[in-house]
Each structure stands twice: as C-alpha cells, then as structure tokens.
Tab-separated table of C-alpha atoms and ligand atoms in Angstrom:
chain	number	residue	atom	x	y	z
A	1	MET	CA	7.499	19.908	-16.853
A	2	LYS	CA	7.454	19.163	-13.359
A	3	THR	CA	6.501	15.719	-12.363
A	4	TYR	CA	5.589	13.777	-9.190
A	5	GLN	CA	7.400	10.809	-10.717
A	6	VAL	CA	11.252	9.593	-9.337
A	7	ASP	CA	13.958	11.514	-10.871
A	8	GLN	CA	17.176	9.330	-11.597
A	9	ASN	CA	18.737	9.115	-8.772
A	10	GLY	CA	15.900	7.448	-6.484
A	11	TYR	CA	13.788	10.717	-5.200
A	12	TYR	CA	10.764	12.321	-5.101
A	13	GLY	CA	11.434	16.262	-4.619
A	14	GLU	CA	13.803	15.524	-1.315
A	15	PHE	CA	12.922	12.615	-0.060
A	16	GLY	CA	13.838	8.793	-1.000
A	17	GLY	CA	16.893	8.019	-1.853
A	18	ALA	CA	19.176	4.906	-0.890
A	19	TYR	CA	20.066	5.008	2.540
A	20	ILE	CA	21.492	1.610	3.331
A	21	PRO	CA	24.511	-0.479	5.063
A	22	GLU	CA	27.141	-1.312	2.823
A	23	ILE	CA	27.269	-5.081	2.966
A	24	LEU	CA	23.260	-4.182	0.861
A	25	HIS	CA	25.157	-2.101	-1.475
A	26	GLN	CA	25.327	-4.323	-4.002
A	27	CYS	CA	22.342	-5.824	-4.319
A	28	VAL	CA	20.167	-2.959	-4.367
A	29	GLU	CA	22.499	-1.909	-7.171
A	30	ASN	CA	21.765	-4.927	-8.815
A	31	LEU	CA	18.136	-4.239	-8.514
A	32	ARG	CA	18.150	-0.884	-9.367
A	33	GLU	CA	20.010	-1.679	-12.623
A	34	ASN	CA	17.768	-4.569	-13.274
A	35	TYR	CA	14.353	-3.893	-12.502
A	36	LEU	CA	13.231	-1.445	-15.402
A	37	LYS	CA	14.989	-3.792	-18.050
A	38	VAL	CA	12.932	-6.589	-16.654
A	39	MET	CA	9.661	-5.201	-16.196
A	40	GLU	CA	10.032	-3.543	-19.698
A	41	SER	CA	10.880	-6.822	-21.190
A	42	ASP	CA	8.166	-9.192	-23.340
A	43	SER	CA	7.992	-12.460	-21.208
A	44	PHE	CA	7.977	-10.037	-17.921
A	45	LYS	CA	4.819	-8.293	-19.184
A	46	GLN	CA	3.371	-11.388	-20.677
A	47	GLU	CA	3.155	-12.985	-17.755
A	48	PHE	CA	2.314	-10.356	-15.194
A	49	ALA	CA	-0.285	-9.709	-16.574
A	50	GLN	CA	-1.802	-13.206	-17.541
A	51	LEU	CA	-1.735	-13.813	-13.687
A	52	LEU	CA	-3.034	-10.810	-13.181
A	53	ARG	CA	-6.080	-11.803	-15.100
A	54	ASP	CA	-6.438	-15.920	-14.490
A	55	TYR	CA	-5.468	-15.462	-10.717
A	56	VAL	CA	-5.652	-12.457	-9.363
A	57	GLY	CA	-9.160	-12.527	-11.256
A	58	ARG	CA	-8.330	-8.615	-12.680
A	59	PRO	CA	-9.361	-6.195	-13.993
A	60	SER	CA	-11.151	-5.212	-10.810
A	61	PRO	CA	-14.165	-3.581	-11.417
A	62	LEU	CA	-15.105	0.205	-10.980
A	63	TYR	CA	-18.401	0.153	-9.383
A	64	TYR	CA	-20.723	3.256	-9.007
A	65	ALA	CA	-22.056	2.982	-5.975
A	66	LYS	CA	-25.144	4.652	-6.073
A	67	ARG	CA	-26.776	5.188	-3.037
A	68	LEU	CA	-23.218	6.735	-1.317
A	69	SER	CA	-23.171	9.118	-4.493
A	70	GLU	CA	-27.018	10.069	-3.002
A	71	LYS	CA	-25.122	10.614	0.468
A	72	TYR	CA	-22.130	12.822	-0.610
A	73	GLY	CA	-23.916	14.587	-3.570
A	74	CYS	CA	-21.458	13.948	-6.611
A	75	LYS	CA	-21.012	10.490	-8.431
A	76	ILE	CA	-18.664	8.116	-6.377
A	77	TYR	CA	-16.696	4.980	-8.380
A	78	LEU	CA	-15.461	2.561	-6.454
A	79	LYS	CA	-12.534	0.918	-7.549
A	80	ARG	CA	-12.761	-3.094	-6.412
A	81	GLU	CA	-9.413	-3.822	-4.975
A	82	ASP	CA	-11.275	-6.292	-2.534
A	83	LEU	CA	-11.986	-9.019	-4.852
A	84	ASN	CA	-8.842	-9.830	-5.942
A	85	HIS	CA	-7.680	-13.085	-4.850
A	86	THR	CA	-6.300	-12.679	-1.363
A	87	GLY	CA	-8.712	-10.084	-0.352
A	88	ALA	CA	-6.353	-6.637	-1.331
A	89	HIS	CA	-4.411	-4.922	-3.646
A	90	LYS	CA	-1.030	-6.442	-1.900
A	91	ILE	CA	-1.144	-9.573	-4.468
A	92	ASN	CA	-0.521	-7.197	-7.714
A	93	ASN	CA	3.040	-6.437	-6.315
A	94	THR	CA	4.047	-9.726	-4.185
A	95	ILE	CA	3.047	-11.339	-8.311
A	96	GLY	CA	5.246	-9.084	-9.655
A	97	GLN	CA	8.342	-8.678	-7.243
A	98	ILE	CA	7.986	-12.278	-7.298
A	99	LEU	CA	8.372	-12.615	-11.283
A	100	ILE	CA	11.107	-10.201	-10.862
A	101	ALA	CA	13.524	-12.462	-8.441
A	102	ARG	CA	13.356	-15.233	-10.438
A	103	ARG	CA	14.541	-13.796	-13.263
A	104	MET	CA	17.171	-12.615	-11.289
A	105	GLY	CA	18.269	-15.478	-10.345
A	106	LYS	CA	17.307	-15.475	-7.135
A	107	LYS	CA	15.919	-19.051	-4.672
A	108	ARG	CA	14.782	-17.722	-1.795
A	109	ILE	CA	12.222	-15.237	-0.963
A	110	ILE	CA	12.022	-13.551	2.648
A	111	ALA	CA	9.052	-10.559	3.494
A	112	GLU	CA	8.665	-8.674	6.681
A	113	THR	CA	4.956	-8.569	7.627
A	114	GLY	CA	2.854	-6.344	10.022
A	115	ALA	CA	-0.819	-7.316	10.111
A	116	GLY	CA	0.410	-10.226	7.952
A	117	GLN	CA	-1.537	-9.393	5.083
A	118	HIS	CA	1.557	-8.868	3.083
A	119	GLY	CA	3.099	-12.340	4.414
A	120	VAL	CA	0.170	-13.910	3.069
A	121	ALA	CA	0.383	-12.511	-0.195
A	122	THR	CA	4.315	-13.407	-0.197
A	123	ALA	CA	3.464	-17.013	0.769
A	124	THR	CA	1.074	-17.073	-1.772
A	125	VAL	CA	3.105	-16.462	-4.288
A	126	CYS	CA	6.121	-18.304	-3.253
A	127	ALA	CA	3.430	-21.500	-2.897
A	128	LEU	CA	2.450	-20.950	-6.352
A	129	MET	CA	6.158	-20.264	-7.953
A	130	ASN	CA	7.505	-23.413	-5.772
A	131	MET	CA	10.105	-20.820	-3.601
A	132	GLU	CA	11.024	-21.028	-0.152
A	133	CYS	CA	9.793	-17.961	1.869
A	134	VAL	CA	10.824	-16.626	4.976
A	135	VAL	CA	8.741	-13.982	7.011
A	136	TYR	CA	9.392	-12.099	9.701
A	137	MET	CA	7.008	-11.042	12.214
A	138	GLY	CA	6.824	-9.136	15.384
A	139	LYS	CA	6.187	-11.778	18.062
A	140	THR	CA	3.296	-9.596	19.424
A	141	ASP	CA	1.779	-9.467	16.048
A	142	VAL	CA	2.125	-13.415	15.757
A	143	GLU	CA	-0.005	-13.509	18.880
A	144	ARG	CA	-2.341	-10.396	17.960
A	145	GLN	CA	-2.486	-12.020	14.200
A	146	HIS	CA	-2.861	-15.754	14.329
A	147	ALA	CA	-5.067	-16.492	12.217
A	148	ASN	CA	-2.521	-14.943	9.511
A	149	VAL	CA	0.193	-17.095	11.116
A	150	GLN	CA	-1.682	-20.449	10.218
A	151	LYS	CA	-2.541	-19.200	6.153
A	152	MET	CA	1.477	-18.601	6.035
A	153	GLU	CA	2.137	-22.312	7.286
A	154	MET	CA	-0.458	-23.653	5.679
A	155	LEU	CA	0.866	-22.222	2.185
A	156	GLY	CA	4.640	-23.361	3.000
A	157	ALA	CA	5.854	-20.175	4.455
A	158	LYS	CA	8.406	-20.195	7.855
A	159	VAL	CA	7.163	-17.510	9.827
A	160	VAL	CA	9.855	-16.035	12.400
A	161	PRO	CA	8.788	-14.320	15.460
A	162	VAL	CA	11.223	-11.059	15.754
A	163	THR	CA	11.380	-10.442	19.480
A	164	SER	CA	13.537	-7.362	19.667
A	165	GLY	CA	12.208	-3.863	20.169
A	166	ASN	CA	8.693	-3.351	20.513
A	167	MET	CA	8.231	-6.816	18.517
A	168	THR	CA	6.030	-5.117	15.898
A	169	LEU	CA	6.113	-4.142	12.445
A	170	LYS	CA	9.648	-1.400	12.328
A	171	ASP	CA	11.634	-4.812	14.329
A	172	ALA	CA	10.542	-7.301	12.081
A	173	THR	CA	11.431	-5.211	9.232
A	174	ASN	CA	14.893	-5.059	10.558
A	175	GLU	CA	14.987	-8.140	11.021
A	176	ALA	CA	14.243	-8.936	7.488
A	177	ILE	CA	17.011	-6.674	6.600
A	178	ARG	CA	19.520	-8.266	8.477
A	179	ASP	CA	18.923	-11.688	6.911
A	180	TRP	CA	19.299	-10.028	3.413
A	181	CYS	CA	22.746	-8.722	4.774
A	182	CYS	CA	23.628	-12.528	5.289
A	183	HIS	CA	22.476	-13.695	2.243
A	184	PRO	CA	22.875	-11.084	-0.468
A	185	ALA	CA	23.547	-13.782	-3.408
A	186	ASP	CA	20.560	-15.906	-3.765
A	187	THR	CA	17.757	-14.156	-1.579
A	188	TYR	CA	15.355	-11.602	-2.778
A	189	TYR	CA	13.695	-9.451	-0.126
A	190	ILE	CA	9.826	-8.615	-1.293
A	191	ILE	CA	8.835	-5.254	0.637
A	192	GLY	CA	5.583	-5.076	0.928
A	193	SER	CA	4.557	-1.405	0.335
A	194	THR	CA	6.276	2.046	-1.707
A	195	VAL	CA	8.818	2.321	1.275
A	196	GLY	CA	12.617	1.102	1.231
A	197	PRO	CA	15.409	2.040	-0.458
A	198	HIS	CA	15.454	3.463	-3.930
A	199	PRO	CA	14.151	1.558	-6.418
A	200	TYR	CA	11.862	-0.689	-4.189
A	201	PRO	CA	9.002	2.797	-3.513
A	202	ASP	CA	9.520	3.217	-7.606
A	203	MET	CA	9.104	-0.334	-8.608
A	204	VAL	CA	6.124	-1.391	-5.935
A	205	ALA	CA	4.117	2.004	-7.466
A	206	ARG	CA	4.500	0.528	-10.810
A	207	LEU	CA	3.546	-2.794	-10.142
A	208	GLN	CA	0.613	-1.557	-8.749
A	209	SER	CA	0.205	1.291	-11.367
A	210	VAL	CA	-2.390	-1.404	-13.026
A	211	ILE	CA	-5.145	-0.200	-10.473
A	212	SER	CA	-4.850	3.723	-12.217
A	213	GLU	CA	-4.726	2.146	-15.927
A	214	GLU	CA	-8.069	0.515	-15.527
A	215	ILE	CA	-9.136	3.216	-13.985
A	216	LYS	CA	-8.721	5.465	-17.158
A	217	LYS	CA	-10.391	1.975	-19.384
A	218	GLN	CA	-13.284	2.340	-16.643
A	219	LEU	CA	-14.323	6.074	-16.568
A	220	LEU	CA	-13.579	6.584	-20.474
A	221	GLU	CA	-16.090	3.969	-20.936
A	222	LYS	CA	-18.987	4.802	-18.195
A	223	GLU	CA	-17.920	8.726	-17.768
A	224	GLY	CA	-17.070	9.369	-21.693
A	225	ARG	CA	-13.430	10.482	-20.030
A	226	ASP	CA	-10.410	9.038	-18.888
A	227	TYR	CA	-9.855	11.002	-15.729
A	228	PRO	CA	-12.025	11.682	-12.410
A	229	ASP	CA	-12.067	15.047	-10.653
A	230	TYR	CA	-10.788	13.374	-7.449
A	231	LEU	CA	-8.637	10.299	-6.545
A	232	MET	CA	-9.388	9.315	-3.005
A	233	ALA	CA	-7.032	6.130	-1.463
A	234	CYS	CA	-5.315	5.458	2.160
A	235	VAL	CA	-1.863	5.523	3.188
A	236	GLY	CA	0.143	3.160	5.099
A	237	GLY	CA	3.366	2.985	3.399
A	238	GLY	CA	1.025	4.538	0.255
A	239	SER	CA	1.371	1.431	-2.251
A	240	ASN	CA	-2.757	1.358	-3.285
A	241	ALA	CA	-2.532	4.715	-3.039
A	242	ALA	CA	0.090	5.031	-5.289
A	243	GLY	CA	-1.065	2.591	-7.971
A	244	THR	CA	-4.293	4.469	-7.639
A	245	ILE	CA	-2.619	7.894	-8.848
A	246	TYR	CA	0.060	6.567	-10.803
A	247	HIS	CA	-1.060	7.590	-14.015
A	248	PHE	CA	-2.757	11.267	-13.168
A	249	LEU	CA	0.082	12.165	-10.679
A	250	ASP	CA	1.027	14.693	-13.395
A	251	ASP	CA	-2.643	15.211	-14.697
A	252	GLU	CA	-3.439	18.473	-12.695
A	253	ARG	CA	-6.847	18.027	-13.447
A	254	VAL	CA	-7.195	15.225	-11.008
A	255	LYS	CA	-7.391	16.724	-7.823
A	256	ILE	CA	-5.676	13.605	-4.762
A	257	VAL	CA	-6.717	13.084	-0.882
A	258	LEU	CA	-4.653	10.544	0.815
A	259	ALA	CA	-6.236	9.431	3.607
A	260	GLU	CA	-4.088	8.465	6.590
A	261	ALA	CA	-4.706	7.232	10.089
A	262	GLY	CA	-5.322	9.145	12.933
A	263	GLY	CA	-5.565	6.644	15.694
A	264	LEU	CA	-7.272	8.514	18.595
A	265	GLY	CA	-6.515	11.827	17.452
A	266	ILE	CA	-3.624	13.601	15.889
A	267	PHE	CA	-2.190	15.271	18.925
A	268	SER	CA	-3.435	12.673	21.603
A	269	GLY	CA	-0.066	10.569	21.517
A	270	LYS	CA	-2.160	7.162	20.088
A	271	SER	CA	-2.200	8.214	16.356
A	272	ALA	CA	-0.144	7.193	13.249
A	273	ALA	CA	-1.000	9.908	11.084
A	274	THR	CA	2.688	10.429	9.806
A	275	ILE	CA	2.537	13.173	7.123
A	276	GLN	CA	1.055	15.094	9.325
A	277	LEU	CA	3.020	14.270	12.670
A	278	GLY	CA	6.037	12.942	10.878
A	279	LYS	CA	9.978	15.065	10.653
A	280	LYS	CA	12.139	14.424	7.969
A	281	GLY	CA	14.499	11.711	8.747
A	282	ILE	CA	15.217	8.310	7.610
A	283	ILE	CA	14.150	5.066	7.994
A	284	HIS	CA	14.626	1.620	6.274
A	285	GLY	CA	16.243	3.233	4.070
A	286	ALA	CA	14.751	6.029	2.244
A	287	ARG	CA	14.611	10.101	3.328
A	288	THR	CA	11.186	10.643	4.117
A	289	LEU	CA	8.489	11.787	7.300
A	290	VAL	CA	8.914	9.834	10.284
A	291	MET	CA	7.434	9.593	13.263
A	292	GLN	CA	10.189	10.228	15.940
A	293	ASN	CA	11.191	12.054	19.515
A	294	GLU	CA	13.300	15.121	19.628
A	295	ASP	CA	16.336	12.726	19.869
A	296	GLY	CA	15.184	10.689	16.757
A	297	GLN	CA	14.169	7.771	17.994
A	298	ILE	CA	10.898	6.689	16.047
A	299	GLU	CA	7.939	6.587	18.276
A	300	GLU	CA	5.580	4.000	18.105
A	301	PRO	CA	2.318	4.707	15.488
A	302	TYR	CA	-1.338	3.639	16.907
A	303	SER	CA	-3.890	2.918	14.481
A	304	VAL	CA	-7.066	0.569	14.877
A	305	SER	CA	-6.004	-0.439	11.959
A	306	ALA	CA	-2.930	-2.985	11.586
A	307	GLY	CA	-2.489	-2.228	8.030
A	308	LEU	CA	-1.910	1.202	8.575
A	309	ASP	CA	0.047	2.066	11.796
A	310	TYR	CA	3.824	2.365	10.035
A	311	PRO	CA	5.942	4.960	11.348
A	312	GLY	CA	7.178	6.083	8.039
A	313	ILE	CA	5.723	6.981	4.865
A	314	GLY	CA	6.445	6.924	1.105
A	315	PRO	CA	8.593	9.222	-0.407
A	316	MET	CA	6.280	9.826	-2.978
A	317	HIS	CA	3.280	10.846	-0.787
A	318	ALA	CA	5.976	12.680	1.240
A	319	ASN	CA	6.773	14.832	-1.727
A	320	LEU	CA	3.000	15.167	-2.738
A	321	SER	CA	2.201	16.502	0.563
A	322	GLU	CA	5.324	18.946	0.684
A	323	THR	CA	4.271	20.273	-2.686
A	324	HIS	CA	0.476	20.258	-1.751
A	325	ARG	CA	0.205	17.959	-4.991
A	326	ALA	CA	-2.293	15.919	-2.581
A	327	LYS	CA	-4.492	16.969	-0.010
A	328	VAL	CA	-3.987	14.837	3.375
A	329	ILE	CA	-6.332	13.875	5.767
A	330	ALA	CA	-6.366	12.153	9.016
A	331	VAL	CA	-9.288	9.757	9.866
A	332	ASN	CA	-9.499	9.063	13.492
A	333	ASP	CA	-10.782	5.315	14.402
A	334	ASP	CA	-14.147	5.895	15.094
A	335	GLU	CA	-14.858	7.789	12.030
A	336	ALA	CA	-13.360	5.020	10.362
A	337	LEU	CA	-15.432	2.562	11.719
A	338	ASP	CA	-18.702	4.453	11.236
A	339	ALA	CA	-17.481	4.247	7.553
A	340	ALA	CA	-17.405	0.562	7.411
A	341	PHE	CA	-20.576	0.483	8.598
A	342	GLU	CA	-22.140	3.440	6.384
A	343	LEU	CA	-20.437	1.398	2.871
A	344	THR	CA	-22.087	-1.665	4.299
A	345	ARG	CA	-25.322	-0.406	4.820
A	346	LEU	CA	-25.617	1.584	2.242
A	347	GLU	CA	-23.472	-0.298	-0.932
A	348	GLY	CA	-23.564	-4.112	0.455
A	349	ILE	CA	-20.030	-4.087	1.131
A	350	ILE	CA	-17.729	-4.583	3.919
A	351	PRO	CA	-14.779	-2.627	3.611
A	352	ALA	CA	-10.957	-3.797	5.183
A	353	LEU	CA	-10.426	-1.321	8.055
A	354	GLU	CA	-8.184	0.320	6.298
A	355	SER	CA	-9.476	1.451	3.293
A	356	ALA	CA	-12.693	2.658	5.621
A	357	HIS	CA	-10.348	5.428	6.514
A	358	ALA	CA	-10.314	6.467	2.831
A	359	LEU	CA	-14.744	6.559	2.893
A	360	GLY	CA	-13.827	8.160	6.276
A	361	ALA	CA	-12.325	10.933	4.458
A	362	LEU	CA	-16.028	11.856	2.450
A	363	PRO	CA	-17.841	13.636	4.865
A	364	LYS	CA	-14.783	16.040	5.169
A	365	MET	CA	-14.821	17.314	1.558
A	366	SER	CA	-17.279	19.267	0.069
A	367	PHE	CA	-17.977	18.207	-3.438
A	368	GLN	CA	-20.218	19.738	-6.584
A	369	PRO	CA	-22.487	17.571	-7.772
A	370	THR	CA	-20.964	16.634	-11.287
A	371	ASP	CA	-17.805	15.704	-9.597
A	372	VAL	CA	-16.576	12.109	-10.621
A	373	VAL	CA	-14.501	10.697	-7.339
A	374	VAL	CA	-12.989	7.495	-7.567
A	375	LEU	CA	-12.409	5.490	-4.375
A	376	THR	CA	-10.040	3.046	-3.537
A	377	VAL	CA	-11.368	0.247	-1.744
A	378	SER	CA	-8.220	-1.589	-0.884
A	379	GLY	CA	-9.029	-4.477	0.711
A	380	ARG	CA	-12.114	-6.261	2.081
A	381	GLY	CA	-13.037	-6.801	5.792
A	382	ASP	CA	-13.421	-10.818	6.727
A	383	LYS	CA	-10.070	-9.767	8.261
A	384	ASP	CA	-11.572	-6.846	10.499
A	385	MET	CA	-14.704	-8.304	11.421
A	386	PRO	CA	-13.874	-8.851	15.053
A	387	THR	CA	-13.196	-5.644	15.885
A	388	TYR	CA	-16.379	-4.309	13.686
A	389	ILE	CA	-18.349	-6.749	15.767
A	390	ASN	CA	-16.714	-4.570	19.400
A	391	TYR	CA	-17.407	-1.457	18.129
A	392	LYS	CA	-20.886	-2.504	17.586
A	393	MET	CA	-21.238	-3.819	20.915
A	394	THR	CA	-20.106	-0.708	22.198
A	395	LYS	CA	-21.814	1.343	20.739
A	396	ALA	CA	-25.067	-0.448	21.468
B	401	LIG	C1	-1.988	-3.415	3.642
B	401	LIG	C2	-2.937	-2.726	3.724
B	401	LIG	C3	-3.183	-0.864	3.159
B	401	LIG	C4	-1.726	-0.486	3.719
B	401	LIG	O1	-0.656	-0.591	2.863
B	401	LIG	P1	-0.911	0.598	1.333
B	401	LIG	O2	0.913	0.045	0.958
B	401	LIG	O3	-0.821	2.109	2.025
B	401	LIG	O4	-1.733	0.193	0.650
B	401	LIG	C5	-4.436	-1.230	2.559
B	401	LIG	N1	-5.326	-1.250	2.804
B	401	LIG	C6	-4.971	-2.676	2.627
B	401	LIG	C7	-7.137	-3.645	2.361
B	401	LIG	C8	-4.247	-3.362	3.408
B	401	LIG	O5	-3.782	-4.601	3.458
C-alpha cells in the first residue's frame, strides 16, 4: 500500500534523509537507533501521557464553532492547541524530546529559536526536569522578541544572541548545530519542528500525533465517525500540521489543506510560501523544498507571523505537496490578520497569527453543507497583540 509516512531510510518520497557533517554522524545515528525503542517503551509512554494530561492540560478540546460554521456553510471544529500550557502545540514536542534525552543519558539541552516560542517551550521543560538549557537566538530576534527572552531567562535558560548572517532563525540553527558538534557526547539538541535530519521529522511528527489521536476519538463522540472530510492547519516547519494529519495521512477519505505564509504576496519578493516558491535543495540536514536563489543561496523569507518565516519546510510536507496528497494555499498577511479578527468576533477566541493563516484559507475553499472540517488553532494570540492593535489602527 502507498504510504505517506517515512520510509526505513528516513525519506518521504524523494525528501528527507540526513545530510550532516561527519562529526555529528554518531549523534544522529545514536538517536536514530534509539528513538523508536524509547518511544515504544512502557515507561516513556506512561510518563509522556501523564505529563500531557496533568502538565499540558490534554486532551485539548475539539470545539464546534457554530457561528464560524454558519459563515462558511459547513461544520467546522477547532482543535484547541491554544489552550495548552505555554499557549501552543510546541510543548507536546519539547516534553517528548526531553524525556527521550534523559533516557539516552544526556545532561545538557540546546535549542534554536526564531520568535522565541520554541525557546520558551524548551526552557519550560528544562526547568521542569532540572536540566541545563542553552538557547540560540538571532540577535535581531532577541531585540524583536524581548518578552520571550525574559521568560526563557526567568525559566533558567541561557539565551545566546547570534550575530552571524541576518541574525535570525537560520543563523541560530547553524549556531546550535555548531554547539552540538562541539559537545556530541553529553548534549541533546531539541529541534522545534518537523525539520532537520532524519529521525527528527518523524520523531517530532510522532510526538505531535497526539493531536490527531485525540481528533479521532473526539469526532467519533461528536459525529459518530472517526474521520473528518477536511483537515486544515498552518505550516511553518510543519509540526502542528503533522500532528493534525498524522493518523489520517493514508486515509484518502480525508482531504488535507496546508496554509503557508504568503507574506505580502507570493510573487512580491516578501513571502514565506516555501512550498510554492521553494526549489529542491538541502537545508539543516534534510533534502526538501528551500527558498533559494539561482546560486543555491538561501533567501530570507518574510511573513508578519514570526513562527512561519522559515525558508525550508518539513520533508513530509514537501512530499504531500509533490504527490498532490495535500492542497497548499498561500495566505497573505492581511488575509491572516482579517481572519484573526473574524474568529475573535465570531467565537471569542483570539488566535495566534500563525493559526490565523489556517483560518485565512477558509474563504478560499468551497464546502458542502455536510462537510466536517477540523482546523487546528495551533496557539493563542497573546503574543501577537501589538501586531493586531497596530493593524486595527492602520485600518481605522
Ligand atoms: C511555531 C508555531 C507555528 C509554526 O510551527 P509548525 O512547526 O509549522 O507548527 C505555528 N503556530 C504557532 C502558534 C507556533 O508557535
């Protein structure tokens, strides 16, 4: 049977793999040999499930959005990852990876962060588990995202500003990889999305797959069938989308819609629509779609949403697009902002700007009245209030 899951060699179709410097080979190989063994052990399963329940607050509700449904002429359920501890889906992954790191005898945790959301989720679990934590963050981002830097420091993490390149996410990632090369024995690198060398994309997808596991159960209860007609999610690196679709990947009754950040428009030169603009290449250890110029230099992406402006995309998602298993829609800044206000006024839920891109894809769809749509609200909008207020002012 055709599958959209990872194969034995770490590939999704022609995407994925592990393209890494020789010095990291042992680390990545060690993780590859151990991640499934650890994740399938009873002790891991038990501790992970208990923390997701008592610390994160899972299961997250599957909420029937009545007024939003009326507006779009179908049945829309929202998967409420915004209600998790720390405000988004990222904590599912960091809890899982720190439990794996401990079982592999690692003492020190490193991470990269762009907007700071993954940094905060990592610093949170390091405080919880009493582990040393170093977070690499581009200097530009340190200045832009000061509240998250303060949170990480309060949680006990050391935040290292990175001054190479554009001083943003990809530079922070390079620096984290450099650190890992210097401390391969005692250090574990927690990657924040379904990106990086195999086994990271598969491991992160599995850790986030609790989302689709819950959707199955919750839909069965509410709709009498355990699958929807449509799944919708935003994609930065792809982790909340991977979690949303994981258990439905090979179920062709379920249509998959991925929303990426169009920025000011895909052909404006200021965009982060990686799936539509990217060409095949290698970024951060995986073969995938990459925004690059003719010489193969990585192009700086742009989106109003800091969580979506990554110049690569998870190899799973590159394959879903290449094989037409998923429909990919670019949602521009203003469309996402309008969608955030719409959800707020219709349902009393202020979504994260990233999640607002998934909502912004709704007007671009045409649904049947009987269609059941599950859309993941990946995070809450508290962090985006300055952007929302500023947008309101310029429109008024
Ligand atoms: C980081 C983030 C994203 C993008 O990351 P994915 O790995 O694509 O899920 C989306 N939504 C929120 C709220 C985030 O914090």
